[in-house]
Short mmCIF file of C-alpha atoms in Angstrom, two decimals:
data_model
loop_
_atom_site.label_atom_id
_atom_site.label_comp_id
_atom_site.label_asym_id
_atom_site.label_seq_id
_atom_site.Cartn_x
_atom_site.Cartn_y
_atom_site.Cartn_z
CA UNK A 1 0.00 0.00 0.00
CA UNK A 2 1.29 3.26 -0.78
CA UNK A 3 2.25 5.68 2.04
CA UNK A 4 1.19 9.27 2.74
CA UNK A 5 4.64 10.14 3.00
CA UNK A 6 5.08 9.24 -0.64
CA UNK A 7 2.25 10.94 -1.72
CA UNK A 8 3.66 14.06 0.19
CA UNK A 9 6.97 13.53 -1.18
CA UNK A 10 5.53 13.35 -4.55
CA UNK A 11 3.69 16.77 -4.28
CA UNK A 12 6.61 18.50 -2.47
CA UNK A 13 8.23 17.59 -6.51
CA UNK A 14 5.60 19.16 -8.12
CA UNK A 15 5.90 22.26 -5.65
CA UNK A 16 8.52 25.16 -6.92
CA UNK A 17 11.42 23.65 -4.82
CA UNK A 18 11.01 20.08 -6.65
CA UNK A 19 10.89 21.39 -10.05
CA UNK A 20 14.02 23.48 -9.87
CA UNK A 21 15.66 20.38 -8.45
CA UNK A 22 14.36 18.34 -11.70
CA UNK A 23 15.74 21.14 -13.72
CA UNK A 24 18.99 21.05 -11.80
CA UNK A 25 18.77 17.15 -12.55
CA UNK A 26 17.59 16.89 -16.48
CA UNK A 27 21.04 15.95 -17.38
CA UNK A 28 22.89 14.32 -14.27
CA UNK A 29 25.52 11.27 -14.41
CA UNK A 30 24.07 8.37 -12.00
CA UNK A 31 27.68 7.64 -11.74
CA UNK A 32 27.63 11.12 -9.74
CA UNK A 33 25.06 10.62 -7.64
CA UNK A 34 26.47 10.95 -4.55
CA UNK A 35 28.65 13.80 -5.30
CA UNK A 36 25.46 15.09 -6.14
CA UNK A 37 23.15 14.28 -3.40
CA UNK A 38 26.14 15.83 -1.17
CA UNK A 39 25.72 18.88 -3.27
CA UNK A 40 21.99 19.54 -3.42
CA UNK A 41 21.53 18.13 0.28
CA UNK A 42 23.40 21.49 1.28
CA UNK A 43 20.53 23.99 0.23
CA UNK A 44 17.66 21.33 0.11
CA UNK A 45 16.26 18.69 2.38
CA UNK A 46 17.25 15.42 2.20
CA UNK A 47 14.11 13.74 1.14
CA UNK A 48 13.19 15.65 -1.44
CA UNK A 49 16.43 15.51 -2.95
CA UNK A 50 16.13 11.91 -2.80
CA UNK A 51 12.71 11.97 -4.61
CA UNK A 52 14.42 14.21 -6.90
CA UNK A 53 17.12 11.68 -7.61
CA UNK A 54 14.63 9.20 -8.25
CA UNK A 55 12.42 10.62 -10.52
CA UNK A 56 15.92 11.50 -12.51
CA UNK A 57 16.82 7.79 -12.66
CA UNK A 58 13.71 6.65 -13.37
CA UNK A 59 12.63 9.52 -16.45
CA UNK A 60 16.11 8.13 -17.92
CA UNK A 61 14.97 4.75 -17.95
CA UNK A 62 11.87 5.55 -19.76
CA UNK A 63 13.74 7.37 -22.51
CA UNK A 64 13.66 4.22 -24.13
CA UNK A 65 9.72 3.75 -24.52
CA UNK A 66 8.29 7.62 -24.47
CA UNK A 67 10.87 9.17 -26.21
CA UNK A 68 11.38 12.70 -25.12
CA UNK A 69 8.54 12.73 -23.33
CA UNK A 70 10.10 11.22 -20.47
CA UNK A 71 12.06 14.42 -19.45
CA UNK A 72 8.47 15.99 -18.49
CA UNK A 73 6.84 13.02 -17.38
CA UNK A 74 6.68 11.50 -13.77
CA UNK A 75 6.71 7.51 -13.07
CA UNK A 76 6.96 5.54 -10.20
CA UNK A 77 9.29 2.19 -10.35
CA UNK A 78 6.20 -0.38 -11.50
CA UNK A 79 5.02 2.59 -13.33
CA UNK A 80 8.40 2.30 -16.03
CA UNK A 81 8.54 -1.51 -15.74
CA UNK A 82 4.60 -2.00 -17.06
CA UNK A 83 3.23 0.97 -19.26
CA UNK A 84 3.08 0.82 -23.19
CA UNK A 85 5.61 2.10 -24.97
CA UNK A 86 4.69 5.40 -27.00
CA UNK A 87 4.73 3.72 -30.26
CA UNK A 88 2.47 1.01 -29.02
CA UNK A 89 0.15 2.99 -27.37
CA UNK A 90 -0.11 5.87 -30.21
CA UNK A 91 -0.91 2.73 -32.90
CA UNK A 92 -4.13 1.72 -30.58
CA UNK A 93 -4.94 4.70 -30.26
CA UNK A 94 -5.18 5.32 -33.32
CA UNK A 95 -6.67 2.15 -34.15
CA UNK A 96 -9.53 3.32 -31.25
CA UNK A 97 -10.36 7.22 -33.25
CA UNK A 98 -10.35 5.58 -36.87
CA UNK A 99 -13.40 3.49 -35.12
CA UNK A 100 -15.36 6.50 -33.98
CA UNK A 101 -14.02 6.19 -30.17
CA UNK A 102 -14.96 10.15 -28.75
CA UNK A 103 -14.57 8.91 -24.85
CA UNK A 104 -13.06 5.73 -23.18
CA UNK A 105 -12.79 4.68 -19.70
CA UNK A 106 -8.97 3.13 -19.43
CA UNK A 107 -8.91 0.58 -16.31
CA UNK A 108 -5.46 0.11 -14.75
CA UNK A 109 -4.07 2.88 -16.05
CA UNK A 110 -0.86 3.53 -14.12
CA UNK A 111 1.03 6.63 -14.76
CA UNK A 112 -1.16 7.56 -17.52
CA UNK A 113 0.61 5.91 -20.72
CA UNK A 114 -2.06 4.72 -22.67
CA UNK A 115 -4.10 7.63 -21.51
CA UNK A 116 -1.76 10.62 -23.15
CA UNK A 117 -1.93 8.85 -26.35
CA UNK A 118 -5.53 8.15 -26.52
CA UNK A 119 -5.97 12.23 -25.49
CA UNK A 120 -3.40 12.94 -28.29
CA UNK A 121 -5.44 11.31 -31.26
CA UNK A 122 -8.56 13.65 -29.29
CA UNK A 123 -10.19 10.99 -27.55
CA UNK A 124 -11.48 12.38 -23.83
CA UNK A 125 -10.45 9.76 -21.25
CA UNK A 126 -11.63 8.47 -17.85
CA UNK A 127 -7.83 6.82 -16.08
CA UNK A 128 -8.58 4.97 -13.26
CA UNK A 129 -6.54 2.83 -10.97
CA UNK A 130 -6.31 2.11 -7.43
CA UNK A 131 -2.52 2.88 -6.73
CA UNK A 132 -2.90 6.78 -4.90
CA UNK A 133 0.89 7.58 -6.27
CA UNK A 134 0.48 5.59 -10.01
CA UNK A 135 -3.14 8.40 -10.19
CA UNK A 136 -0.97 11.25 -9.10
CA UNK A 137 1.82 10.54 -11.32
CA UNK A 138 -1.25 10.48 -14.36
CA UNK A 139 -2.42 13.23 -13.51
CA UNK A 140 0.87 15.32 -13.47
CA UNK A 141 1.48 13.61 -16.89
CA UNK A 142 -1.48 14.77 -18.33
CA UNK A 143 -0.78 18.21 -17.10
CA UNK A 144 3.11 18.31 -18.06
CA UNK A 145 2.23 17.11 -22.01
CA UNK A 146 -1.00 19.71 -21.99
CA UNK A 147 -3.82 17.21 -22.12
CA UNK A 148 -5.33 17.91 -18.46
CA UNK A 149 -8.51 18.75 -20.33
CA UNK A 150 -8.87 15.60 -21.83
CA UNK A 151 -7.68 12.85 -19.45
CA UNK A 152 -9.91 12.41 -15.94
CA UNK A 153 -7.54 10.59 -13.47
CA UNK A 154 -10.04 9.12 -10.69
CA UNK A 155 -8.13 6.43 -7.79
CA UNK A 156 -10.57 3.54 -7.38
CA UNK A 157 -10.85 -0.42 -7.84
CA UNK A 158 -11.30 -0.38 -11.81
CA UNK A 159 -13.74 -3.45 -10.51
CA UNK A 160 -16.55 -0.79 -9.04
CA UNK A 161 -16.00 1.90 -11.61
CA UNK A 162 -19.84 2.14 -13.91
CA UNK A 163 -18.43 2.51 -17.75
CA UNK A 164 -21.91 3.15 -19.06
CA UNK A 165 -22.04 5.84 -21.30
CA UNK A 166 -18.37 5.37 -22.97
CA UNK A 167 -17.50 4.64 -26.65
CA UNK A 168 -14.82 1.86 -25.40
CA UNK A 169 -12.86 0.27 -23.02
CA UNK A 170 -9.44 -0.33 -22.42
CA UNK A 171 -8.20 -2.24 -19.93
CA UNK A 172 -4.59 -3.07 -18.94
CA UNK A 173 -4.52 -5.40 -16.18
CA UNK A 174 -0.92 -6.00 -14.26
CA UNK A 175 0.82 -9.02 -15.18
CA UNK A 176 3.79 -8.81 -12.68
CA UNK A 177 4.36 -9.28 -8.89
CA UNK A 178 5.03 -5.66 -7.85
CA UNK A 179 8.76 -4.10 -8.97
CA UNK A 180 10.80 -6.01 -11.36
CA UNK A 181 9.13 -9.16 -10.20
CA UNK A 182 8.29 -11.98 -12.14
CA UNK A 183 5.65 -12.41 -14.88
CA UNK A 184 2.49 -13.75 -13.95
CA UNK A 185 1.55 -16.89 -16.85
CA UNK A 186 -1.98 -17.66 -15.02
CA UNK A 187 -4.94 -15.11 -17.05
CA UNK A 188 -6.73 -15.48 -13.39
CA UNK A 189 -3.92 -14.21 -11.32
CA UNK A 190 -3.83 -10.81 -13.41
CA UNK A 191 -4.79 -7.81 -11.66
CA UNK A 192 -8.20 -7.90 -12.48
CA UNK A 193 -8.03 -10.99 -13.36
CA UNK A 194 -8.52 -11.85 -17.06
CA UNK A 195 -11.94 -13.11 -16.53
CA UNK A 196 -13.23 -9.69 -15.02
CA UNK A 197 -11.41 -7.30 -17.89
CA UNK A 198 -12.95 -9.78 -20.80
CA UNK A 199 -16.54 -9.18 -19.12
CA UNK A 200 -15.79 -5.70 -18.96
CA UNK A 201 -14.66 -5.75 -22.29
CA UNK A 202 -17.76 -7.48 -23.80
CA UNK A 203 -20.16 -5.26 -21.60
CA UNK A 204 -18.79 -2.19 -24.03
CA UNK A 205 -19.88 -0.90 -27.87
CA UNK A 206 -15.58 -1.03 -28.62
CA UNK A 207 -13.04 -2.50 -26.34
CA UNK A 208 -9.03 -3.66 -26.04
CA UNK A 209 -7.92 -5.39 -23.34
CA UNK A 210 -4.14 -6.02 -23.06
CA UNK A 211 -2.44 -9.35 -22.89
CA UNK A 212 1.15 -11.01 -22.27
CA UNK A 213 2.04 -12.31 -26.11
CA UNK A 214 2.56 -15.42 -25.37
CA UNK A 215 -1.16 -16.25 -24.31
CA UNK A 216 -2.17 -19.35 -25.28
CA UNK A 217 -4.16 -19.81 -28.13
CA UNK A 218 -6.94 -22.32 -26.33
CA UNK A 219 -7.54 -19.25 -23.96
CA UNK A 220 -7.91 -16.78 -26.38
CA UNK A 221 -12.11 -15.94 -26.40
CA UNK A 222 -13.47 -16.85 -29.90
CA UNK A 223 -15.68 -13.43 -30.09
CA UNK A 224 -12.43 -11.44 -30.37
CA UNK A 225 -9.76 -10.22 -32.63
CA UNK A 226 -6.27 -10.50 -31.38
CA UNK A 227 -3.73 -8.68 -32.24
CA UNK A 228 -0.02 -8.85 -31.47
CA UNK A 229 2.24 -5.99 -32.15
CA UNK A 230 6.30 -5.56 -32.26
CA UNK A 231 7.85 -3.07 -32.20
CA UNK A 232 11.44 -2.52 -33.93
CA UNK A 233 11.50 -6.41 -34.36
CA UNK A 234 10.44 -7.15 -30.62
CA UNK A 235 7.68 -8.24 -29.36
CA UNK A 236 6.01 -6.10 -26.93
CA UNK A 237 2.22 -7.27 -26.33
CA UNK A 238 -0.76 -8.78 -27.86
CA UNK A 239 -4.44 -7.13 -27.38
CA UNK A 240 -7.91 -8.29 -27.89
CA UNK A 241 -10.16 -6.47 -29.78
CA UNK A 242 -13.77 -6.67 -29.24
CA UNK A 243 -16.52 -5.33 -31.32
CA UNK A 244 -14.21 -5.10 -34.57
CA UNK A 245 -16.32 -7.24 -36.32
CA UNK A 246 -13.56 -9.47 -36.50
CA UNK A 247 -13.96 -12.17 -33.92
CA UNK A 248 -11.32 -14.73 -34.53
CA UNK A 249 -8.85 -13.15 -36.29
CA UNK A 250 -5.64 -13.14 -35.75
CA UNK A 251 -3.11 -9.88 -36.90
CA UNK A 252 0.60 -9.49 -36.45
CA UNK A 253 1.30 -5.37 -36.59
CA UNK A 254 4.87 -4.35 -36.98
CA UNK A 255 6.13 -0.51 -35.67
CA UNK A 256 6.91 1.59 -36.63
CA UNK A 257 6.15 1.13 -40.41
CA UNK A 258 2.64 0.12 -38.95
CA UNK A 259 2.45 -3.17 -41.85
CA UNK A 260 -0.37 -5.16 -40.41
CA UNK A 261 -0.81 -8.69 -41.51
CA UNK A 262 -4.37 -10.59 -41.01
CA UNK A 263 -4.76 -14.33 -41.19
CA UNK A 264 -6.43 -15.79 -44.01
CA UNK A 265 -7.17 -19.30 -41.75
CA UNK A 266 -4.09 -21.05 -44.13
CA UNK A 267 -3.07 -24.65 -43.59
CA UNK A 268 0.83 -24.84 -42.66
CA UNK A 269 2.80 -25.02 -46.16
CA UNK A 270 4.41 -28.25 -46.81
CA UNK A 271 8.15 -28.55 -46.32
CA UNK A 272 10.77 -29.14 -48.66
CA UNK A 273 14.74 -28.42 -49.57
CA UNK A 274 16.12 -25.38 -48.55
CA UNK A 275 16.05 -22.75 -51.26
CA UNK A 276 18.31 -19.58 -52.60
CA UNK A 277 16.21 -17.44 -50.14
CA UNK A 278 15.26 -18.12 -46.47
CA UNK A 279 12.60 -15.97 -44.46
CA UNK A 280 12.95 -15.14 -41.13
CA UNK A 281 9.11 -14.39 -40.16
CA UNK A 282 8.87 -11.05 -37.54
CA UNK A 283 8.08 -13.00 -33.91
CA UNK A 284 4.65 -10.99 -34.33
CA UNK A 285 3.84 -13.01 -37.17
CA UNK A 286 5.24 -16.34 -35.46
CA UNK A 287 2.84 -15.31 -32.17
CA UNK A 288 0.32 -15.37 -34.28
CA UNK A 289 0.56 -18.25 -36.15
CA UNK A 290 0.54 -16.46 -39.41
CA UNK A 291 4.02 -18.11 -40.95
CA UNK A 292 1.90 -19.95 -43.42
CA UNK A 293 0.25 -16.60 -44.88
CA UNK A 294 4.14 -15.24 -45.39
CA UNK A 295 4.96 -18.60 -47.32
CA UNK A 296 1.80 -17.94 -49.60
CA UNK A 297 3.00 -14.16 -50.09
CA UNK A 298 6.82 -15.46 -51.49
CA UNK A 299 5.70 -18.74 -52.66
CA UNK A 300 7.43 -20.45 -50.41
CA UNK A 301 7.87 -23.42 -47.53
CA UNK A 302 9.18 -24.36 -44.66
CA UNK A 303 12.29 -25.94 -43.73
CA UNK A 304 10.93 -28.20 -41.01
CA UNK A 305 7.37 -28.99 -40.08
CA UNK A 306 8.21 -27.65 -36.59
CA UNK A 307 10.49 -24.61 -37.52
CA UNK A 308 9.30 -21.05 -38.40
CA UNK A 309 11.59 -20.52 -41.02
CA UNK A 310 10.41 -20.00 -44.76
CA UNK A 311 12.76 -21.14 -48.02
CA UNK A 312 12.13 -20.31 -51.54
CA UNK A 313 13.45 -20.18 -55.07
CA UNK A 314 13.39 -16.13 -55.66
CA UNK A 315 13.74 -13.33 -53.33
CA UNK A 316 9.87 -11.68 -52.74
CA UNK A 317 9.99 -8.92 -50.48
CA UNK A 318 7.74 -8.38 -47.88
CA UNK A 319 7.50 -6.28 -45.15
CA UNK A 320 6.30 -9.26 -42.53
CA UNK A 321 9.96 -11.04 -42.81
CA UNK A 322 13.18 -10.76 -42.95
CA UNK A 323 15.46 -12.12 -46.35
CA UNK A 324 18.36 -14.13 -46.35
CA UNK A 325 20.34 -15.29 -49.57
CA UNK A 326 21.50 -18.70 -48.35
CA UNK A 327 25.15 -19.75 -49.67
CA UNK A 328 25.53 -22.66 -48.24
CA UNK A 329 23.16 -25.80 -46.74
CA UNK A 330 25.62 -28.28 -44.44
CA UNK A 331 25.55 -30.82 -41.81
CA UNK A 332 25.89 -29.62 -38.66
CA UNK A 333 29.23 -29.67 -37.57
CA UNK A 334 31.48 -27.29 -36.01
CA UNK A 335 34.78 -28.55 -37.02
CA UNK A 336 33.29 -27.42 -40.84
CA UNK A 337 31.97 -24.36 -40.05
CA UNK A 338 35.11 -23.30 -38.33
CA UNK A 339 37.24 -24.25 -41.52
CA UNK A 340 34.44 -22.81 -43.81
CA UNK A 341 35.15 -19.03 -42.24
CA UNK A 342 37.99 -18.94 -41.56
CA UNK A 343 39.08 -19.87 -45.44
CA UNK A 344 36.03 -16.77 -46.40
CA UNK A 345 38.04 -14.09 -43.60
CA UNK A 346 34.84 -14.07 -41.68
CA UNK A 347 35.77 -11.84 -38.66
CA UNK A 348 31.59 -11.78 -37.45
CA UNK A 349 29.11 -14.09 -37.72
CA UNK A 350 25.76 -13.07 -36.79
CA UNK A 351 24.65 -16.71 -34.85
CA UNK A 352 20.63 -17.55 -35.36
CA UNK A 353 18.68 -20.42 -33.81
CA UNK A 354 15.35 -22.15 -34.23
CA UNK A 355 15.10 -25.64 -33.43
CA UNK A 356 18.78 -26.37 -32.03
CA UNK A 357 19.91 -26.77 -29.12
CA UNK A 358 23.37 -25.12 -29.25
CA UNK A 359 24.15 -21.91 -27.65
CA UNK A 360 25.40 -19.22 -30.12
CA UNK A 361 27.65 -17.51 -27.64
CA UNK A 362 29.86 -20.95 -26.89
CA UNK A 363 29.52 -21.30 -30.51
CA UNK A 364 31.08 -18.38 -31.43
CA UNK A 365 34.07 -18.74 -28.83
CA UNK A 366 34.67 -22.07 -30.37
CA UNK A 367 35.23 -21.07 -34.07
CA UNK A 368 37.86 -18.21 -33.06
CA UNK A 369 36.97 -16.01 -35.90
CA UNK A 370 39.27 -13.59 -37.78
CA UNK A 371 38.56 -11.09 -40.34
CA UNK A 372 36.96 -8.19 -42.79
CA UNK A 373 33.72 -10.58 -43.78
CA UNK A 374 30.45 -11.17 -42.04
CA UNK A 375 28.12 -14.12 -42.76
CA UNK A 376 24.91 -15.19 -40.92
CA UNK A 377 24.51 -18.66 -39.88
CA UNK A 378 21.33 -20.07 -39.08
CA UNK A 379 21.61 -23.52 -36.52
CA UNK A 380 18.49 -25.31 -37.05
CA UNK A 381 16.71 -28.53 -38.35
CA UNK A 382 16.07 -29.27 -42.29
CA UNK A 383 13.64 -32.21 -42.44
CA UNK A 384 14.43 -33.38 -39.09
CA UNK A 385 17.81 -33.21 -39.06
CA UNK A 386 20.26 -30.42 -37.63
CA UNK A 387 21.46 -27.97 -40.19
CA UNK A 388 23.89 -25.22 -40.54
CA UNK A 389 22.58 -22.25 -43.07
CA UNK A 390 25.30 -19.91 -44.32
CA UNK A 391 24.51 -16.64 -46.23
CA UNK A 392 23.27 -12.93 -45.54
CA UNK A 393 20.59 -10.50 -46.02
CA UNK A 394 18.62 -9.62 -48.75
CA UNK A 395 20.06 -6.10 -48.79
CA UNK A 396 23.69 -7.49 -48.93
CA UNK A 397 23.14 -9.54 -51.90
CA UNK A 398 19.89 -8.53 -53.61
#
């Protein structure tokens, strides 16, 4: 539960004397930090300074998902660990406006994420959660990035809140025990648990609820359309859609291009030999069991019943995999490979598995390599049996 002195400490940053620390702090070396703290402890109190401190380290973490943002914004430790990434969030969100979506309720919504980029494509939003600090932090977001007018921050159980009366629903329920602890697999030990948010979900005219990516298919409710997204080749979370019209489907959406692929209900390709060209499918598109619709768009097959990789004869871009010419199709053995690059000078290789169970890291202190050349090489199964794949990407050779 949170304390009142952290609420307390978390206004005194929002008072004059905390926001000429922050200032003070925009561009500070953690490696400084107690040089620092000595510093600033002289003309301000301790605690605050320590707040201050915090709220540095933690806006310099978040650089990495809201950009520049994260200078301005304010997060708590759970707060960095669990929100959407900009990107992420600005792609539903626009998904929600092209729909018609005027005003949403978002349940769970932490510091406000998902929130500032549902007010940014001009959607008016209710933020609720039941963390005191995560609502303050959302509200001081909202009022840093000037969207105060549009985002409602309200601290109660997302459980008792009445969403009558909204376009949508969004609901993001937590998926971790508490600060960097570990994922939670079980739907019904979410925060609501996953039960609650898809009843909540269903009760509205539009609705995403948020899930880990790697939810099972079985558990996936048949009146949706899920969704998972990466981001940057990563990725970051899947989402069910209800009231799309779409229940069933299954999309893989790549950011930042935005490419979104939807399932066509296609029966896995057959395998066969390894071709000139082998795709690498995005892991959205492997989440979502769509490998077989990215054969069908390069005419091409797998290498392995069980592996996600696509061969064919000609290279067929497309935006949903990655293109490798393929030099070379061998045995697996190391002795080979090690011979093979040295006689081609390859200094790097860029190590990729699927299906094998060596690690590319002892691999690549075994071979010893020396060089001006790169090559890829692919360790995985061909028909059953474990393969080396030499070559490099499309752009290389194409």
């Amino acid at each position: 539960m949170v304390r009142v002195t952290d609420l307390d400490t978390f206004s005194a940053l929002l008072a004059p004397e905390g926001q000429e620390l922050l200032a003070l702090l925009r561009d500070y070396d953690p490696a400084d930090e107690l040089a620092t703290a000595t510093r600033l402890r002289r003309d301000h109190p301790a605690p605050l300074v320590s707040a201050a401190l915090g709220q540095a380290r933690l806006r310099q973490r978040a650089a990495a998902k809201f950009g520049a943002d994260a200078a301005r914004m304010y997060f708590t430790p759970n707060g960095v660990e669990q929100s959407t990434r900009t990107s992420v969030a600005a792609h539903r969100a626009a998904r929600l406006a092209a729909a018609g979506v005027r005003t949403l309720a978002d349940l769970c919504c932490g510091i406000g994420g998902d929130a500032l980029a549902l007010a940014r494509a001009g959607i008016r939003v209710l933020a609720v959660d039941r963390d005191p600090l995560a609502c303050a932090a959302a509200r001081a977001n909202a009022e840093a990035l000037g969207l105060a007018g549009l985002v409602e921050v309200r601290c109660a159980d997302v459980t008792e809140v009445d969403t009558a009366g909204y376009d949508a629903v969004f609901v993001d329920p937590a998926r971790r025990k508490g600060v960097r602890g570990g994922r939670i697999f079980d739907p019904e030990a979410y925060a609501p648990p996953l039960s609650w948010a898809v009843g909540a979900a269903r009760s509205a005219p539009c609705a995403a609820l948020k899930i880990a990516p790697g939810v099972p298919h079985e558990a996936l409710p048949e009146d949706a359309e899920t969704e998972w997204i990466s981001d940057g080749g990563d990725v970051k979370e899947a989402v069910l859609w209800f009231g799309t019209g779409r229940g069933g489907a299954h999309r893989a959406t790549l950011l930042p291009a935005g490419d979104s692929l939807v399932g066509a209900g296609l029966p896995d390709p057959e395998p066969g030999p390894v071709g000139d060209w082998l795709y690498e499918p995005d892991g959205a598109v492997i989440r979502a069991h769509l490998v077989a619709d990215v054969a069908e768009q390069v005419d091409g097959r797998l290498i392995d019943p069980t592996i996600a990789y696509v061969t064919a004869d000609r290279l067929t871009p497309t935006p949903y995999a990655t293109a490798y010419a393929i030099t070379d199709v061998l045995p697996f053995n190391v002795k080979k490979l090690k011979a093979l690059l040295r006689e081609r000078e390859v200094g790097v290789a860029v190590i990729k598995k699927r299906g094998s169970a060596v690690e590319p890291e002892e691999l690549r202190r075994k071979l010893k390599l020396a060089g001006p050349r790169t090559c890829t090489v692919f360790l995985t199964r061909v028909a059953g049996a474990p393969t080396m794949l030499l070559g490099h990407p499309a752009a290389q050779g194409a």
